[in-house]
Coordinates of C-alpha atoms in Angstrom, one line a residue:
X29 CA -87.1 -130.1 -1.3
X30 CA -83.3 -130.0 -0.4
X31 CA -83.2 -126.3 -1.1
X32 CA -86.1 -125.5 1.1
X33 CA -84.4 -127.4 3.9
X34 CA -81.0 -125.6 3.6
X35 CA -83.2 -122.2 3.3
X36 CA -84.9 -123.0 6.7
X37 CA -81.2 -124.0 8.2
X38 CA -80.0 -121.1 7.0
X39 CA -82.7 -118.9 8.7
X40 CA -82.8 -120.8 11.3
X41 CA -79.1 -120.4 12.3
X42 CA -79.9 -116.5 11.8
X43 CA -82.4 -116.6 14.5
X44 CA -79.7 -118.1 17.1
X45 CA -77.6 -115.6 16.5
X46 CA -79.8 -112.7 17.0
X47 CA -81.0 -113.9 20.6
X48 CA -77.7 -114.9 20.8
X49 CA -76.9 -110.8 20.6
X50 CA -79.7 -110.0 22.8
X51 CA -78.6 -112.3 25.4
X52 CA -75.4 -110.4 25.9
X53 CA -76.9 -106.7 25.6
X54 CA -79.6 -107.8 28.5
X55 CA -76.4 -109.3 30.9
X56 CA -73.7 -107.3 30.1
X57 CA -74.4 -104.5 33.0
X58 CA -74.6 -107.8 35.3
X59 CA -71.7 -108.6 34.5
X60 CA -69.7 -105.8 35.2
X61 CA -68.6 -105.9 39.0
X62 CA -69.8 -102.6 41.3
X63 CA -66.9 -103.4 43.5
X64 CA -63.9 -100.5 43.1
X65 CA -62.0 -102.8 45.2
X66 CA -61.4 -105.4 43.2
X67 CA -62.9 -104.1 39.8
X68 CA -60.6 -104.2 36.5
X69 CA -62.8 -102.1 35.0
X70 CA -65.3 -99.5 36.8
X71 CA -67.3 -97.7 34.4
X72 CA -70.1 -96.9 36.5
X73 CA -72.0 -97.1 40.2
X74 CA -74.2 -99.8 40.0
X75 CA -75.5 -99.0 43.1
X76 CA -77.4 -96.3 41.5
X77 CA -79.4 -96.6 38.7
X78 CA -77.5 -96.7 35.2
X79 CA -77.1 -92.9 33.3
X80 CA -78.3 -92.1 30.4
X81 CA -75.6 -92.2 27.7
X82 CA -74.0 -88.7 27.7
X83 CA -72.2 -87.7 24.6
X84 CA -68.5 -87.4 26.4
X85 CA -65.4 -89.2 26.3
X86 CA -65.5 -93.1 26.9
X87 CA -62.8 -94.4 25.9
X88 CA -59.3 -93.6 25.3
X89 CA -59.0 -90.9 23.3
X90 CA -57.0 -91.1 20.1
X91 CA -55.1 -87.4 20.3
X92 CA -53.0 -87.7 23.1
X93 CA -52.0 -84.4 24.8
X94 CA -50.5 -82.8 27.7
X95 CA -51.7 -79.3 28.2
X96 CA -51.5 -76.5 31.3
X97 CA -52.7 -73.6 31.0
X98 CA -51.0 -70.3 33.5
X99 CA -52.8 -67.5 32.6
X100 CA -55.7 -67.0 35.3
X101 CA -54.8 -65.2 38.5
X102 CA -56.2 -67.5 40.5
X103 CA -55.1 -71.2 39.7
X104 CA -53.2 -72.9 37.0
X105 CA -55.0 -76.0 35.3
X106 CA -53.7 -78.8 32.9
X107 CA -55.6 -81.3 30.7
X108 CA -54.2 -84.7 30.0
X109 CA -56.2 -86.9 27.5
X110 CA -54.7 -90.5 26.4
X111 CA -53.2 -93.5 28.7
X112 CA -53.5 -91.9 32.0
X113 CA -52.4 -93.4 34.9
X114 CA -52.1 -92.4 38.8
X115 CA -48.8 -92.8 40.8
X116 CA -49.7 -91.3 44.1
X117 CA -46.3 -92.7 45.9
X118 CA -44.6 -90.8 43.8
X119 CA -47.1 -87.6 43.6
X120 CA -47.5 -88.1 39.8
X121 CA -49.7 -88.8 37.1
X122 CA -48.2 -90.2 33.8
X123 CA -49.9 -89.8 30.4
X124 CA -48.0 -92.7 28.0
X125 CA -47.9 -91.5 24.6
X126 CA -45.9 -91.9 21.6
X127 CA -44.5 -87.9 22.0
X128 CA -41.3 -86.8 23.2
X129 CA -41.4 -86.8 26.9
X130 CA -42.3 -83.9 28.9
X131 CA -43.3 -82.6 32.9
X132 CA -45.2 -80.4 34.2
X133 CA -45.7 -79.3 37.5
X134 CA -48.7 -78.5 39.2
X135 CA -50.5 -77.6 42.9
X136 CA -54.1 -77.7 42.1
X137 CA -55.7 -74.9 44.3
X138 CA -57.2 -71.7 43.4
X139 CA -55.2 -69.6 45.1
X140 CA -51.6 -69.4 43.8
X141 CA -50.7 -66.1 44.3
X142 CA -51.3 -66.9 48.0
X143 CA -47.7 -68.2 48.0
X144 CA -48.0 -68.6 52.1
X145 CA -50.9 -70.8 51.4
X146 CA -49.5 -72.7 48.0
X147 CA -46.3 -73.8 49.6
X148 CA -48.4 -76.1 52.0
X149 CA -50.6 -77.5 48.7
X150 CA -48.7 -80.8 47.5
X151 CA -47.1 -80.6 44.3
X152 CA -48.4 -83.0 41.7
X153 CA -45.7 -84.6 38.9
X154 CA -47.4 -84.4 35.5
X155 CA -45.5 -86.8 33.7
X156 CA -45.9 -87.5 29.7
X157 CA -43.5 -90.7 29.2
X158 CA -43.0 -92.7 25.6
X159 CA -45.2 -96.0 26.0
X160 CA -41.6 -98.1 25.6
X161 CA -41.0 -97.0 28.9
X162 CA -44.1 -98.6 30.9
X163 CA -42.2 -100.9 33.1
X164 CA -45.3 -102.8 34.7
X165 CA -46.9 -99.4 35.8
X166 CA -50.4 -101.2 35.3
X167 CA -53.7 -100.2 35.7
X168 CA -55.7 -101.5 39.2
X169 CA -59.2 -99.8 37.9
X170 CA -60.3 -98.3 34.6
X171 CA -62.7 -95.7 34.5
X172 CA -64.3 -95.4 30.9
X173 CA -64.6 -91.8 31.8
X174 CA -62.7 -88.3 32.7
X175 CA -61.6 -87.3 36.1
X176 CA -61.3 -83.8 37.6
X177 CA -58.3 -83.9 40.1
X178 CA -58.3 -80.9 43.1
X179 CA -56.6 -80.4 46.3
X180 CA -58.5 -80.6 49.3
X181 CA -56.1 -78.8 51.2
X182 CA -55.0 -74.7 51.8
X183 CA -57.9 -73.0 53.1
X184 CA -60.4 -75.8 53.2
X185 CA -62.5 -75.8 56.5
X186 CA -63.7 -72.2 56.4
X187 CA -67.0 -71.9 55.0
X188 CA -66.0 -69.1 52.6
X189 CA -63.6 -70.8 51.2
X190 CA -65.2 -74.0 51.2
X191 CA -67.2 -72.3 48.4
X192 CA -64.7 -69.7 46.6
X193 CA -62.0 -72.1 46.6
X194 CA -63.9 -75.4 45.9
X195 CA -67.1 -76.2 45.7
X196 CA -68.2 -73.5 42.9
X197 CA -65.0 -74.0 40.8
X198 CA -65.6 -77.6 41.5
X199 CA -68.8 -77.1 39.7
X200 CA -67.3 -74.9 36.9
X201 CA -64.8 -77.4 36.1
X202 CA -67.1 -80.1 35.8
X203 CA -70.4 -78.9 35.0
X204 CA -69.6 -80.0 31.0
X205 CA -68.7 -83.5 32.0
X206 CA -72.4 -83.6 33.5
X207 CA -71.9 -86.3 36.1
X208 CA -70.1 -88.4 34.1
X209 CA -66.5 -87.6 35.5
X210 CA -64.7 -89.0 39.1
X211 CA -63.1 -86.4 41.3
X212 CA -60.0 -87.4 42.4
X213 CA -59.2 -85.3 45.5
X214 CA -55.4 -84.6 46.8
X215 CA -54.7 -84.2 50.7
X216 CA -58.3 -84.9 51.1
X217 CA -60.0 -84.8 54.6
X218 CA -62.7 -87.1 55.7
X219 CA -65.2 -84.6 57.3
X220 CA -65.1 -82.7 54.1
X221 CA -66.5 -85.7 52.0
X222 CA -69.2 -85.9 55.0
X223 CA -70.1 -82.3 55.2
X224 CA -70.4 -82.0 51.4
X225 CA -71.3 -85.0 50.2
X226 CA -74.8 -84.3 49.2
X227 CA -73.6 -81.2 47.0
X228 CA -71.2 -83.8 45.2
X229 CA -73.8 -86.4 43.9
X230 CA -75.2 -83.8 42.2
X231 CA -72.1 -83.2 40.2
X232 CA -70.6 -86.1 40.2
X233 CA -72.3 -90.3 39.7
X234 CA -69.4 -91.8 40.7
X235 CA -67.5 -92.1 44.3
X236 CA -64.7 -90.1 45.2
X237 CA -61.2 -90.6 44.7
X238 CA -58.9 -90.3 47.8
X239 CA -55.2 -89.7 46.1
X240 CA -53.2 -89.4 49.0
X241 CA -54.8 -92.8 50.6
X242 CA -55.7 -94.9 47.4
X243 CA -52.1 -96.6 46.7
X244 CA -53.6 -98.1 43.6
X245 CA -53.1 -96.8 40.0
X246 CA -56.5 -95.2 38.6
X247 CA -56.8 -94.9 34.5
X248 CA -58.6 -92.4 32.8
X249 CA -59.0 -91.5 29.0
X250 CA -58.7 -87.2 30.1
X251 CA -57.8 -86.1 33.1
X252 CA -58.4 -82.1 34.0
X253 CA -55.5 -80.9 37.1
X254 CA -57.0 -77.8 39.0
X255 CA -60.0 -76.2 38.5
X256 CA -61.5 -72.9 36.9
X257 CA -62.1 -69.8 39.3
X258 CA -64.4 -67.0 37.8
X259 CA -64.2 -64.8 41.1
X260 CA -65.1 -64.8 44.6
X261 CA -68.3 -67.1 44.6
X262 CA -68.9 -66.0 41.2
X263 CA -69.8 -68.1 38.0
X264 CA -68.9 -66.1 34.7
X265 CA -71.7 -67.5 32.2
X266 CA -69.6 -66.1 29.0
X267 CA -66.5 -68.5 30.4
X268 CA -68.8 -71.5 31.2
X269 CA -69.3 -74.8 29.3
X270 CA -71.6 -75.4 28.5
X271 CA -72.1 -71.9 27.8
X272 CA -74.9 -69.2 29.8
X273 CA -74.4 -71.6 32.8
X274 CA -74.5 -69.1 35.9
X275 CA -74.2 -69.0 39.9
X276 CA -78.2 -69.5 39.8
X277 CA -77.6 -73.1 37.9
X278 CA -75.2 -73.7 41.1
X279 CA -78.1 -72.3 43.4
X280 CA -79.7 -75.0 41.7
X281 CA -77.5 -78.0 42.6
X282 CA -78.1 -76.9 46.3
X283 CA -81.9 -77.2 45.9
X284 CA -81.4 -80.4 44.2
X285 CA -78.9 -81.7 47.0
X286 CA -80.8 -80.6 50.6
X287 CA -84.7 -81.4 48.7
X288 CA -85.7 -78.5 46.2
X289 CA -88.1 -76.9 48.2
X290 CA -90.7 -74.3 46.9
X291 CA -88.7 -71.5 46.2
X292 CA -91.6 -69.1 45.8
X293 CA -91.8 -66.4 48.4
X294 CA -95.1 -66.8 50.9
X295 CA -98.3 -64.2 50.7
X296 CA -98.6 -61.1 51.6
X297 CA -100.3 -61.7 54.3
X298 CA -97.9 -63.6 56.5
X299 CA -94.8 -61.7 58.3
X300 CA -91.8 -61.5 56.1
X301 CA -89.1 -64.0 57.3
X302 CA -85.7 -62.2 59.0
X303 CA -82.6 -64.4 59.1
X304 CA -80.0 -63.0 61.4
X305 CA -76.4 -64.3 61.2
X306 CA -74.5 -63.5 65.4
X307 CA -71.1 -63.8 65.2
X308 CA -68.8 -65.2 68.5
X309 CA -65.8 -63.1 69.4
X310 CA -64.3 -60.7 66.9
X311 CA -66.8 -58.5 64.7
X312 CA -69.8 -59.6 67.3
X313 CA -72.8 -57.2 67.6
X314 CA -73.0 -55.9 71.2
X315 CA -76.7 -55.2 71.1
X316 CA -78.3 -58.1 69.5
X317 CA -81.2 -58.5 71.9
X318 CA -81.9 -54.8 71.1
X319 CA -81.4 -55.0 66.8
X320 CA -83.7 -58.4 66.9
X321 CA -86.3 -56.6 69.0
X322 CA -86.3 -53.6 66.5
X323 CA -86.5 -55.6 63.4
X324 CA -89.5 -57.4 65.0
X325 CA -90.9 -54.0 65.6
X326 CA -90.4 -53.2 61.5
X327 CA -92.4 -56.2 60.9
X328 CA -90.2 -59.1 60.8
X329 CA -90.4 -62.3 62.2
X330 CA -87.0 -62.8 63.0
X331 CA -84.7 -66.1 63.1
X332 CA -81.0 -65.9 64.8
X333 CA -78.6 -68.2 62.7
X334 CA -75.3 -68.7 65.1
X335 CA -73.8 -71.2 62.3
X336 CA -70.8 -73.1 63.3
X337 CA -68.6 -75.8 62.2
X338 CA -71.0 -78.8 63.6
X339 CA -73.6 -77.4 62.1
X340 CA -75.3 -79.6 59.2
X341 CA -75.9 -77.8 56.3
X342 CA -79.0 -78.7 55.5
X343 CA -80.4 -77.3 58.2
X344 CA -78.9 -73.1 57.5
X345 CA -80.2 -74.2 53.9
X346 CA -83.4 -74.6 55.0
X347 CA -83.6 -71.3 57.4
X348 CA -81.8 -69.3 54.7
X349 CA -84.0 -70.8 51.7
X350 CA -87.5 -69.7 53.7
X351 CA -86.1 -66.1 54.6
X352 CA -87.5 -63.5 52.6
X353 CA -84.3 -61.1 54.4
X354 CA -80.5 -62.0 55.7
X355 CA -78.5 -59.5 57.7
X356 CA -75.4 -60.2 59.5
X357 CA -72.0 -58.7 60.0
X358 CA -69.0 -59.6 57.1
X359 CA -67.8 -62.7 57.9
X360 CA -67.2 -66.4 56.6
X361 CA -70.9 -67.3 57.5
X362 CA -72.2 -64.9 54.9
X363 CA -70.8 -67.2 52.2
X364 CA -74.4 -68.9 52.7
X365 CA -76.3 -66.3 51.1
X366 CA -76.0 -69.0 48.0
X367 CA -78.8 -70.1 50.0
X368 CA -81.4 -67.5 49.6
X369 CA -83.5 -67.3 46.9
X370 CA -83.6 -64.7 44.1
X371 CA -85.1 -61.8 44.6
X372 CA -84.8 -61.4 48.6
X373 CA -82.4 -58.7 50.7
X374 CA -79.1 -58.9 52.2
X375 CA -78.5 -56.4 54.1
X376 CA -74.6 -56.8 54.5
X377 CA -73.0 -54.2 58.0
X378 CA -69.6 -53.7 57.3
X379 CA -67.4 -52.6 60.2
X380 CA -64.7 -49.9 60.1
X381 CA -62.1 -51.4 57.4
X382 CA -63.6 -54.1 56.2
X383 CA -65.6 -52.3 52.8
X384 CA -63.8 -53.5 50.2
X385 CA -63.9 -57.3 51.0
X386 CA -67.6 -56.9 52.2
X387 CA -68.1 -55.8 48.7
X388 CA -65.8 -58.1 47.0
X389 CA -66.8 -61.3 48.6
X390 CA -70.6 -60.5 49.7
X391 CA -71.7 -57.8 47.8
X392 CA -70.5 -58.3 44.5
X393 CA -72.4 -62.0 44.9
X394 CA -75.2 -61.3 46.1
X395 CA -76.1 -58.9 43.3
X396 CA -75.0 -61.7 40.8
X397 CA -77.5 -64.1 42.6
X398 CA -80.2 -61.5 42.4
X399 CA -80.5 -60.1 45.7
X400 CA -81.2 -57.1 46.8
X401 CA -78.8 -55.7 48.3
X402 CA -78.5 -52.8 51.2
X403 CA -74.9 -52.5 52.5
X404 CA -75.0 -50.4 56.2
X405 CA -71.7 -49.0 56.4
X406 CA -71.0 -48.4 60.1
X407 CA -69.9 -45.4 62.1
X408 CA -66.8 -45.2 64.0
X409 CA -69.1 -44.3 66.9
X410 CA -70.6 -48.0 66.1
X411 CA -67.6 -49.4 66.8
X412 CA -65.5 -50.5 70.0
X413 CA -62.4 -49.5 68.1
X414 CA -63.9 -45.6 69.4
X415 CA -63.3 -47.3 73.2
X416 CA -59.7 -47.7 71.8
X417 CA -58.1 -45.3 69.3
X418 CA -58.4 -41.1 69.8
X419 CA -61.2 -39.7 67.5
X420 CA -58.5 -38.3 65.3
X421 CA -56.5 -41.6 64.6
X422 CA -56.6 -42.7 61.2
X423 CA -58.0 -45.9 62.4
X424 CA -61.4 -44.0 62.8
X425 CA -61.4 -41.1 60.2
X426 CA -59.7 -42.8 57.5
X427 CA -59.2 -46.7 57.7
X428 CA -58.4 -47.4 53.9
X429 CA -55.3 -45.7 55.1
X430 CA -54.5 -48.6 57.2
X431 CA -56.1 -51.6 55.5
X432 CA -53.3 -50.2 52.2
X433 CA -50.6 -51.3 54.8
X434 CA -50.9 -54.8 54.3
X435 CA -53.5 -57.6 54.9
X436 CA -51.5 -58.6 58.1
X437 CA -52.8 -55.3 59.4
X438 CA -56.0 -54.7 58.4
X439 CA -56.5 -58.6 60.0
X440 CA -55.1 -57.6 63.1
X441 CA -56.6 -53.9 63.5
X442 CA -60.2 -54.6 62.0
X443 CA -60.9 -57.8 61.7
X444 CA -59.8 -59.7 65.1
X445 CA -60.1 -57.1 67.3
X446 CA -63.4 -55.0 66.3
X447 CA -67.3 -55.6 67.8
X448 CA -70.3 -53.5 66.8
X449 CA -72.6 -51.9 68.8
X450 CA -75.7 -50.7 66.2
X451 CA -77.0 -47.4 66.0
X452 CA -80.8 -48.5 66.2
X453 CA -82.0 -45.4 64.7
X454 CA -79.7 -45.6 61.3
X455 CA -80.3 -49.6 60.8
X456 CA -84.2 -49.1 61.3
X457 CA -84.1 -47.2 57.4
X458 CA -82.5 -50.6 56.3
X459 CA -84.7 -52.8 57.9
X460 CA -87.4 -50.3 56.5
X461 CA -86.3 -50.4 53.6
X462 CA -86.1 -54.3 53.0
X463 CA -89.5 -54.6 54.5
X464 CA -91.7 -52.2 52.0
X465 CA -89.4 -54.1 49.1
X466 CA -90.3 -56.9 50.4
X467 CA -94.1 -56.3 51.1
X468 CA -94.5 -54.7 47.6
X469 CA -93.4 -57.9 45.6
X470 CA -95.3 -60.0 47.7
X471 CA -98.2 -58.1 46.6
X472 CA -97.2 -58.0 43.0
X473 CA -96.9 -61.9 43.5
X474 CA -100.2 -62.2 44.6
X475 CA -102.1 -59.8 42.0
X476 CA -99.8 -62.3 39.2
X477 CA -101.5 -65.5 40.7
X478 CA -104.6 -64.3 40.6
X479 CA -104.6 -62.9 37.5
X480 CA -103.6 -66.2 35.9
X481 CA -106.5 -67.6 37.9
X482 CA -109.0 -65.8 36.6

């Protein structure tokens, strides 16, 4: 009888312990505060639902290493993994390890050959110190996860490189983290987080890190110092991690962050959708009353886009992601062609001078989005650089002479001072053109659905 009633104790204190275990699993996430303000340890937004566990880094990890890498043209980038902690009075992030001591330097933008530009980028201190030497440097918040630190300076402000220099190496740099990572942004500006902020929670579940205002120290278990460029708004899937990811996956963050609309091209039967980009002031078409008046007479219904920076970006998303067509004149405001869907025209015009960034910048994307593309190459004629220069100056017959003199020239010459007047007749076998592509896979859209309907 005494045996049976130790047996029953015996189970019974089992049972205790178990709900016991249970008890704490069910609280825990209550327990952990949501506040970054006064959290010790911030492992995640409560604000949001909880992620799904991700197979990444969560704690500390036990190879410690300071590593940079200066081989790519256009940025330099370091990984730190170990003790990491923020010092942003004195511009610095120190790894502690056991290893002898070492620093690097870094400015983490993508354009370091751009020395002009670089010098105004602040320098970060990347500082790998023996753990005997932490002299009270404690942590304020503890992130159980990575953190991807960028400048939010240079460039920053123009659209283009809004894009080139941020946004898609932002999402290179982080897409193998997926979500789980903080960006911690150096000479950040506060419209930037406003303008973009619904393309960066989709890459990122936690808030944003202001280094240059946030005086307190932020730990991380791997920190990543610049960010991967694979081009001018390109995505290099062989480069990627994970690997095959491509600058269609980043279309795909945009649908996600201004409300995935249908991205399947309308009938037939309705007018194909024309966006046109204007310009203000330098590079301007002189007759736009005239081209949008032809390209309804192609076919088109047409939509003028005069994008500025006020502009919300949702709403060009929206115009671009509904056009079946986009035409405008090289320019920053192209750089939203990310926003059409695969499969449509751009139909880029390129004033005197400006070819080979047209191509590099516009071109060269679009193709890699899956556009099609028509490039109109205009004539001096088209230009009011023919009200300026003598028919036989090389800034009409042969302007790659003068854009090999220097940036600073072909800027001044080409790009600030020249306005297009379009030859109507030439552009109409463009607009043609895009209209009967156009029309055609519409049709071969159609004859699809109803073949799977029948």
């Amino acid at each position: 009888m005494e045996k049976t009633r130790e047996k029953s104790k015996r189970h019974f204190v089992r049972l205790l312990f178990i709900i016991s275990l249970a008890s704490c699993s069910i609280l825990m996430p209550f327990l952990i505060t949501n506040d970054p303000y006064s959290a010790t340890v911030f492992s995640i937004s409560l604000s949001k639902p909880l992620p799904k566990p991700r197979a990444i880094l969560s704690s500390p990890a036990k190879e410690t290493y300071l590593n940079c890498d200066r081989n790519a043209f256009s940025s330099d980038v370091c990984v730190l993994r170990g003790d990491i902690r923020t010092n942003p009075s004195l511009s610095s992030i120190f790894l502690y390890s056991s290893k002898a001591p070492v620093t690097e330097k870094i400015r983490p933008y993508t354009r370091k050959w751009e020395t002009s530009i670089m010098d105004k980028i602040k320098e970060l201190d990347l500082v790998a110190v023996n753990r005997s030497a932490d002299d009270g440097h404690r942590c304020d918040v503890i992130h159980r996860v990575p953190a991807v630190i960028f400048s939010g300076g240079g460039y920053i402000g123009n659209v283009y490189h809004d894009f080139r220099d941020c946004m898609v190496p932002l999402f290179i740099t982080s897409s193998r983290f997926n979500r789980r990572v903080v960006f911690v942004v150096v000479q950040s500006q506060p419209w930037w987080r406003n303008k973009y902020g619904e393309i960066l929670s989709r890459l990122t579940d936690y808030p944003l890190v202001d280094f240059s205002r946030d005086n307190r120290t932020h730990c991380f278990p791997e920190a990543t110092v610049g960010l991967h460029v694979h081009g001018e708004l390109a995505v290099d899937p062989a480069r990627t991690t994970p690997k095959n990811t491509t600058i269609n996956d980043f279309q795909g963050i945009l649908d996600l962050a201004y409300g995935s609309p249908q991205r399947k091209p309308a009938s037939s039967a309705e007018k194909p959708k024309l966006a046109i980009i204007f310009r203000k002031g330098s590079r301007s078409v002189e007759n736009e009353a005239e081209v949008v008046r032809l390209a309804e007479a192609v076919g088109f219904r047409v939509e003028v886009l005069r994008p500025n920076a006020t502009m919300a970006l949702v709403d060009i998303y929206r115009s671009l992601n509904s056009a079946d067509a986009l035409t405008g004149v090289v320019g920053c405001a192209l750089t939203h062609l990310l926003f059409m869907r695969p499969g449509s025209v751009f139909i880029q015009i390129k004033p005197l001078g400006t070819e080979w960034a047209a191509e590099a910048n516009y071109g060269e994307p679009a193709k890699a989005i899956g556009l099609k593309y028509i490039p109109y190459l205009i004539q001096p004629k088209e230009s009011s650089l023919s009200r300026v220069y003598k028919k036989d100056d090389p800034v009409l017959t042969n302007p790659e002479s003068i854009s090999k003199q220097g940036w600073a020239i072909t800027k001044k010459v080409f790009l600030d001072k020249q306005m297009v007047r379009i030859d109507l007749r030439r552009f109409k076998k463009r607009l043609t053109a895009a209209y009967e592509h156009i029309i055609a896979r519409k049709k071969a859209q159609d004859q699809a659905l109803l073949r799977s309907e029948s």
